[in-house]
Amino acid sequence: MWSTEEVARTLDPELRRALAERVRYCHELGIYDFYRREATSVVGEAVPVSLSPTTQSELREEMSARKSAVVPVIAEDNIFEIVTPKPEFGLADPVAALKLIREDLGDCTRCKLHKQGRKQIVFGVGNPRAELMFVGEGPGADEDAQGEPFVGRAGQLLNNMIKAMGLRREDVYIANVVKCRPPGNRTPERDECETCSPFLMRQIAVVKPKVVVALGAVSAKNLLAINAPMSELRGRWYDFKPAGVRIKDASWPGARLAVTYHPAFLLRDPRQKGEAWKDLQMVMKYLGIEPPKKAAE
Ligand code: SF4
């Protein structure tokens, strides 16, 4: 078995340079960890091969196929020296860690949403040590104007849902798959989600919630890398670990993830509120939350 160092030493200098450029590019996208399929067998053996031809979407595809299908490759030496650790890596304080992720995001121009009328980046809000995290699709007009997720009509409904659970908005953490408003509130496109979601994954890895609730199909599909209708996605638990984030913290085994309707959908079809409440009750039961009597009636 060869180590990554030994493999890299055998590489043509041109290929080494190309790999270094590729890794730098991924770093600029906020991607720091690389995965390869288990079928490529021994860790370290096929690393350069799996990295060199990787397009962004291919890389994301591999990152998304978490669980047992992938093996994390530790980028630790030679050409991988240029991959500096995530800025927040090793920080015990989630407030400081989230601040570093936000700084890393900067005035982001990584995907085309930056030039399609966004007023500002909508990073995330709430308790950085929250047990419960809600993840929506992307900012709308109100969120774009105020710089905070879920502050419009859908946000008010989400606030009511949180209150009905016996919690306050400031108890939970709220973020979106993409951090810039898609024009006309269209659904974010795949490349936009793939480019932006590594930052969401890092936020989740910092907050370390017990439960992540995916609001709507776009959120669920991006978090779980599952393409299925809401009817199949809802009503069950998923084991969830943020894709592309190397977690060394043994105190956090990952989160449980549940899927429910997006509040904007519930505004359009209030008949589904009862179904959403069932999803939230499943979450409350797991977290041991008793709803306030009035809210539960
Ligand atoms: S949506 Fe995300 S990746 Fe795209 S420009 Fe905004 S912050 Fe950057």
Short mmCIF file of C-alpha atoms and ligand atoms in Angstrom, two decimals:
data_model
loop_
_atom_site.label_atom_id
_atom_site.label_comp_id
_atom_site.label_asym_id
_atom_site.label_seq_id
_atom_site.Cartn_x
_atom_site.Cartn_y
_atom_site.Cartn_z
CA MET A 1 0.00 0.00 0.00
CA TRP A 2 1.36 3.45 -0.93
CA SER A 3 0.85 6.54 1.13
CA THR A 4 -0.45 9.71 -0.51
CA GLU A 5 3.05 11.15 -0.12
CA GLU A 6 4.61 8.23 -1.96
CA VAL A 7 2.02 8.39 -4.72
CA ALA A 8 2.43 12.14 -5.13
CA ARG A 9 6.25 11.78 -5.42
CA THR A 10 5.76 9.61 -8.50
CA LEU A 11 3.66 12.19 -10.29
CA ASP A 12 4.82 14.14 -13.27
CA PRO A 13 5.62 17.74 -12.16
CA GLU A 14 3.04 19.10 -14.62
CA LEU A 15 0.37 16.87 -13.14
CA ARG A 16 1.39 17.91 -9.64
CA ARG A 17 1.01 21.55 -10.64
CA ALA A 18 -2.39 20.85 -12.23
CA LEU A 19 -3.51 19.06 -9.08
CA ALA A 20 -2.30 21.92 -6.94
CA GLU A 21 -4.34 24.34 -9.05
CA ARG A 22 -7.40 22.11 -8.76
CA VAL A 23 -7.09 21.92 -5.00
CA ARG A 24 -6.64 25.69 -4.79
CA TYR A 25 -9.76 26.14 -6.89
CA CYS A 26 -11.77 23.85 -4.62
CA HIS A 27 -10.43 25.72 -1.62
CA GLU A 28 -11.73 28.97 -3.11
CA LEU A 29 -15.12 27.33 -3.34
CA GLY A 30 -14.98 26.49 0.32
CA ILE A 31 -14.34 22.79 -0.28
CA TYR A 32 -11.56 21.36 1.81
CA ASP A 33 -12.19 17.64 2.10
CA PHE A 34 -12.00 15.14 -0.73
CA TYR A 35 -13.67 11.80 -1.01
CA ARG A 36 -13.34 8.82 -3.23
CA ARG A 37 -15.52 5.82 -3.68
CA GLU A 38 -14.84 2.76 -1.57
CA ALA A 39 -14.51 0.69 -4.71
CA THR A 40 -11.17 2.37 -5.36
CA SER A 41 -10.07 0.38 -2.32
CA VAL A 42 -7.05 1.45 -0.33
CA VAL A 43 -6.96 4.91 1.17
CA GLY A 44 -4.27 7.01 -0.45
CA GLU A 45 -3.73 4.80 -3.47
CA ALA A 46 -5.94 6.53 -5.99
CA VAL A 47 -6.09 10.04 -4.61
CA PRO A 48 -4.44 11.95 -7.45
CA VAL A 49 -6.44 10.04 -10.05
CA SER A 50 -9.71 10.86 -8.31
CA LEU A 51 -8.82 14.54 -7.98
CA SER A 52 -7.20 15.44 -11.27
CA PRO A 53 -10.14 15.26 -13.68
CA THR A 54 -12.76 16.35 -11.21
CA THR A 55 -15.26 18.91 -12.28
CA GLN A 56 -17.07 20.80 -9.57
CA SER A 57 -20.25 18.76 -9.98
CA GLU A 58 -18.40 15.49 -10.02
CA LEU A 59 -16.65 16.46 -6.82
CA ARG A 60 -19.93 17.37 -5.21
CA GLU A 61 -21.45 14.10 -6.36
CA GLU A 62 -18.75 12.20 -4.57
CA MET A 63 -19.06 14.37 -1.53
CA SER A 64 -22.80 13.84 -1.49
CA ALA A 65 -22.54 10.09 -1.57
CA ARG A 66 -21.63 9.95 2.06
CA LYS A 67 -22.50 7.07 4.40
CA SER A 68 -20.62 3.86 3.74
CA ALA A 69 -20.08 4.51 0.04
CA VAL A 70 -17.18 6.85 0.55
CA VAL A 71 -13.93 6.93 2.42
CA PRO A 72 -12.50 10.25 3.60
CA VAL A 73 -9.04 10.99 2.31
CA ILE A 74 -6.90 13.01 4.64
CA ALA A 75 -5.15 15.79 2.76
CA GLU A 76 -2.00 16.04 4.79
CA ASP A 77 1.19 16.44 2.82
CA ASN A 78 3.10 17.27 -0.39
CA ILE A 79 0.69 18.66 -2.98
CA PHE A 80 -2.02 18.76 -0.33
CA GLU A 81 0.00 21.06 1.87
CA ILE A 82 -1.61 23.97 0.06
CA VAL A 83 -5.00 22.94 1.42
CA THR A 84 -5.02 24.93 4.60
CA PRO A 85 -7.44 23.69 7.25
CA LYS A 86 -10.84 25.30 7.32
CA PRO A 87 -10.50 28.57 9.18
CA GLU A 88 -12.93 27.40 11.84
CA PHE A 89 -11.28 24.03 12.29
CA GLY A 90 -10.41 23.33 15.90
CA LEU A 91 -12.29 26.31 17.30
CA ALA A 92 -14.37 25.38 20.33
CA ASP A 93 -16.44 28.55 20.25
CA PRO A 94 -19.21 28.22 17.63
CA VAL A 95 -19.76 31.98 17.55
CA ALA A 96 -16.18 32.56 16.50
CA ALA A 97 -16.30 29.58 14.13
CA LEU A 98 -19.43 30.86 12.37
CA LYS A 99 -17.83 34.28 12.11
CA LEU A 100 -14.83 32.73 10.38
CA ILE A 101 -17.05 30.86 7.93
CA ARG A 102 -18.84 34.14 7.15
CA GLU A 103 -15.49 35.83 6.61
CA ASP A 104 -14.41 32.98 4.36
CA LEU A 105 -17.61 33.45 2.32
CA GLY A 106 -16.73 37.13 1.96
CA ASP A 107 -18.46 39.14 -0.73
CA CYS A 108 -19.02 35.88 -2.54
CA THR A 109 -19.04 35.70 -6.32
CA ARG A 110 -18.64 31.93 -6.53
CA CYS A 111 -21.91 31.32 -8.41
CA LYS A 112 -24.00 33.34 -10.81
CA LEU A 113 -26.50 34.38 -8.13
CA HIS A 114 -24.07 37.11 -7.08
CA LYS A 115 -24.83 39.05 -10.26
CA GLN A 116 -28.54 38.44 -10.51
CA GLY A 117 -29.81 41.20 -8.29
CA ARG A 118 -28.96 40.12 -4.76
CA LYS A 119 -28.77 42.98 -2.29
CA GLN A 120 -26.78 41.04 0.26
CA ILE A 121 -25.71 37.59 1.36
CA VAL A 122 -28.10 35.96 3.83
CA PHE A 123 -25.82 33.82 5.96
CA GLY A 124 -27.89 32.39 8.80
CA VAL A 125 -29.27 33.36 12.16
CA GLY A 126 -29.97 31.95 15.58
CA ASN A 127 -28.42 30.06 18.42
CA PRO A 128 -24.94 28.87 17.41
CA ARG A 129 -25.36 25.98 19.88
CA ALA A 130 -28.89 25.11 18.81
CA GLU A 131 -30.17 21.57 19.19
CA LEU A 132 -32.56 22.21 16.32
CA MET A 133 -31.69 23.69 12.95
CA PHE A 134 -34.04 24.60 10.11
CA VAL A 135 -32.72 24.68 6.56
CA GLY A 136 -34.69 26.32 3.79
CA GLU A 137 -34.07 26.77 0.10
CA GLY A 138 -32.89 30.36 -0.37
CA PRO A 139 -33.65 33.96 0.55
CA GLY A 140 -36.69 35.74 -0.84
CA ALA A 141 -37.20 39.48 -1.30
CA ASP A 142 -37.71 40.27 2.40
CA GLU A 143 -34.72 38.18 3.42
CA ASP A 144 -32.59 39.79 0.71
CA ALA A 145 -33.60 43.22 1.98
CA GLN A 146 -33.03 42.46 5.66
CA GLY A 147 -30.11 40.05 5.43
CA GLU A 148 -31.79 37.45 7.60
CA PRO A 149 -33.43 34.16 6.60
CA PHE A 150 -37.17 33.63 7.00
CA VAL A 151 -38.33 37.13 7.85
CA GLY A 152 -41.16 37.51 5.32
CA ARG A 153 -44.60 35.90 5.44
CA ALA A 154 -43.11 32.42 5.26
CA GLY A 155 -40.78 33.45 8.08
CA GLN A 156 -43.70 34.50 10.23
CA LEU A 157 -45.27 31.11 9.68
CA LEU A 158 -41.97 29.43 10.57
CA ASN A 159 -41.88 31.53 13.74
CA ASN A 160 -45.38 30.29 14.57
CA MET A 161 -44.32 26.70 13.94
CA ILE A 162 -41.33 27.16 16.24
CA LYS A 163 -43.54 28.76 18.89
CA ALA A 164 -46.05 25.92 18.61
CA MET A 165 -43.20 23.57 19.43
CA GLY A 166 -42.63 25.48 22.66
CA LEU A 167 -39.45 27.13 21.40
CA ARG A 168 -38.39 30.64 20.46
CA ARG A 169 -36.82 31.64 17.18
CA GLU A 170 -33.62 32.50 19.02
CA ASP A 171 -33.44 28.94 20.36
CA VAL A 172 -32.90 27.43 16.91
CA TYR A 173 -30.51 28.09 14.04
CA ILE A 174 -31.91 28.94 10.62
CA ALA A 175 -30.09 28.90 7.28
CA ASN A 176 -30.65 28.20 3.60
CA VAL A 177 -29.05 26.03 0.95
CA VAL A 178 -28.13 29.12 -1.10
CA LYS A 179 -27.30 32.43 0.51
CA CYS A 180 -28.26 34.79 -2.29
CA ARG A 181 -31.74 35.44 -3.55
CA PRO A 182 -32.53 33.70 -6.84
CA PRO A 183 -34.14 36.22 -9.21
CA GLY A 184 -37.93 36.20 -9.11
CA ASN A 185 -37.75 33.74 -6.23
CA ARG A 186 -37.09 30.94 -8.68
CA THR A 187 -35.82 27.63 -7.39
CA PRO A 188 -32.03 27.68 -7.02
CA GLU A 189 -30.34 25.73 -9.77
CA ARG A 190 -28.22 22.70 -9.21
CA ASP A 191 -24.89 24.39 -9.84
CA GLU A 192 -25.83 27.20 -7.45
CA CYS A 193 -26.77 24.72 -4.73
CA GLU A 194 -23.60 22.72 -5.31
CA THR A 195 -21.43 25.81 -5.08
CA CYS A 196 -23.07 27.32 -2.03
CA SER A 197 -24.01 24.31 0.07
CA PRO A 198 -20.44 23.55 1.32
CA PHE A 199 -20.79 26.66 3.46
CA LEU A 200 -24.10 25.40 4.84
CA MET A 201 -22.43 22.08 5.62
CA ARG A 202 -19.71 23.90 7.53
CA GLN A 203 -22.35 25.87 9.46
CA ILE A 204 -24.09 22.64 10.43
CA ALA A 205 -20.79 21.08 11.48
CA VAL A 206 -20.13 24.06 13.75
CA VAL A 207 -23.61 24.29 15.30
CA LYS A 208 -23.75 20.51 15.77
CA PRO A 209 -27.52 20.29 16.13
CA LYS A 210 -29.25 17.16 17.32
CA VAL A 211 -31.88 17.59 14.63
CA VAL A 212 -31.89 19.26 11.24
CA VAL A 213 -35.30 19.95 9.70
CA ALA A 214 -35.21 20.34 5.93
CA LEU A 215 -37.89 22.76 4.84
CA GLY A 216 -39.13 21.65 1.45
CA ALA A 217 -37.93 19.37 -1.28
CA VAL A 218 -35.02 21.52 -2.49
CA SER A 219 -33.50 21.60 0.95
CA ALA A 220 -34.10 17.89 1.52
CA LYS A 221 -32.65 16.87 -1.81
CA ASN A 222 -29.53 18.95 -1.30
CA LEU A 223 -28.93 17.82 2.25
CA LEU A 224 -29.68 14.17 1.64
CA ALA A 225 -28.67 13.84 -2.01
CA ILE A 226 -31.91 11.96 -2.52
CA ASN A 227 -34.22 12.69 -5.40
CA ALA A 228 -37.68 11.76 -4.18
CA PRO A 229 -41.10 13.36 -3.84
CA MET A 230 -42.07 14.99 -0.55
CA SER A 231 -44.52 12.18 0.10
CA GLU A 232 -41.58 9.79 0.33
CA LEU A 233 -39.15 12.16 2.02
CA ARG A 234 -41.41 13.08 4.94
CA GLY A 235 -42.36 11.03 7.97
CA ARG A 236 -39.04 9.34 8.63
CA TRP A 237 -35.66 10.01 10.15
CA TYR A 238 -32.38 10.18 8.30
CA ASP A 239 -28.90 9.96 9.79
CA PHE A 240 -27.12 13.07 8.69
CA LYS A 241 -23.53 14.20 8.61
CA PRO A 242 -22.56 17.29 6.66
CA ALA A 243 -21.06 16.27 3.34
CA GLY A 244 -17.51 17.38 2.64
CA VAL A 245 -16.78 18.26 6.25
CA ARG A 246 -14.28 16.22 8.15
CA ILE A 247 -15.60 15.85 11.67
CA LYS A 248 -13.05 14.97 14.29
CA ASP A 249 -15.30 15.85 17.21
CA ALA A 250 -16.25 12.54 18.77
CA SER A 251 -18.83 14.33 20.93
CA TRP A 252 -21.01 14.93 17.87
CA PRO A 253 -21.98 11.79 15.98
CA GLY A 254 -24.00 13.80 13.47
CA ALA A 255 -27.62 14.86 13.46
CA ARG A 256 -30.94 13.31 12.76
CA LEU A 257 -32.70 14.87 9.83
CA ALA A 258 -36.43 15.19 9.21
CA VAL A 259 -38.19 16.68 6.21
CA THR A 260 -41.29 18.84 6.27
CA TYR A 261 -43.07 21.28 4.01
CA HIS A 262 -41.58 24.70 3.33
CA PRO A 263 -43.63 27.40 5.09
CA ALA A 264 -44.13 29.16 1.72
CA PHE A 265 -45.83 26.01 0.46
CA LEU A 266 -48.00 25.89 3.58
CA LEU A 267 -49.09 29.47 2.88
CA ARG A 268 -50.23 28.35 -0.54
CA ASP A 269 -51.85 25.16 0.72
CA PRO A 270 -52.83 25.57 4.39
CA ARG A 271 -54.52 22.14 4.35
CA GLN A 272 -51.05 20.63 4.69
CA LYS A 273 -50.36 22.38 8.00
CA GLY A 274 -51.64 19.36 9.90
CA GLU A 275 -49.11 17.17 8.10
CA ALA A 276 -46.33 19.61 8.89
CA TRP A 277 -47.37 19.58 12.53
CA LYS A 278 -47.03 15.79 12.54
CA ASP A 279 -43.46 16.21 11.29
CA LEU A 280 -42.70 18.73 14.01
CA GLN A 281 -44.24 16.48 16.66
CA MET A 282 -41.86 13.73 15.56
CA VAL A 283 -38.99 16.16 16.11
CA MET A 284 -40.35 17.29 19.48
CA LYS A 285 -40.68 13.73 20.65
CA TYR A 286 -37.07 13.01 19.76
CA LEU A 287 -35.83 16.18 21.46
CA GLY A 288 -38.08 15.64 24.49
CA ILE A 289 -39.93 18.90 23.96
CA GLU A 290 -43.39 19.32 25.47
CA PRO A 291 -45.49 21.79 23.48
CA PRO A 292 -47.19 24.62 25.36
CA LYS A 293 -50.73 23.50 26.08
CA LYS A 294 -52.34 26.26 24.09
CA ALA A 295 -50.13 25.69 21.03
CA ALA A 296 -50.81 21.97 20.99
CA GLU A 297 -54.59 22.42 20.93
S1 SF4 B 1 -25.46 31.81 -3.57
FE1 SF4 B 1 -23.73 31.22 -2.29
S2 SF4 B 1 -22.12 30.61 -3.74
FE2 SF4 B 1 -23.63 31.80 -4.90
S3 SF4 B 1 -22.83 33.89 -4.84
FE3 SF4 B 1 -24.27 33.68 -3.12
S4 SF4 B 1 -23.02 33.10 -1.35
FE4 SF4 B 1 -21.78 32.76 -3.20
#
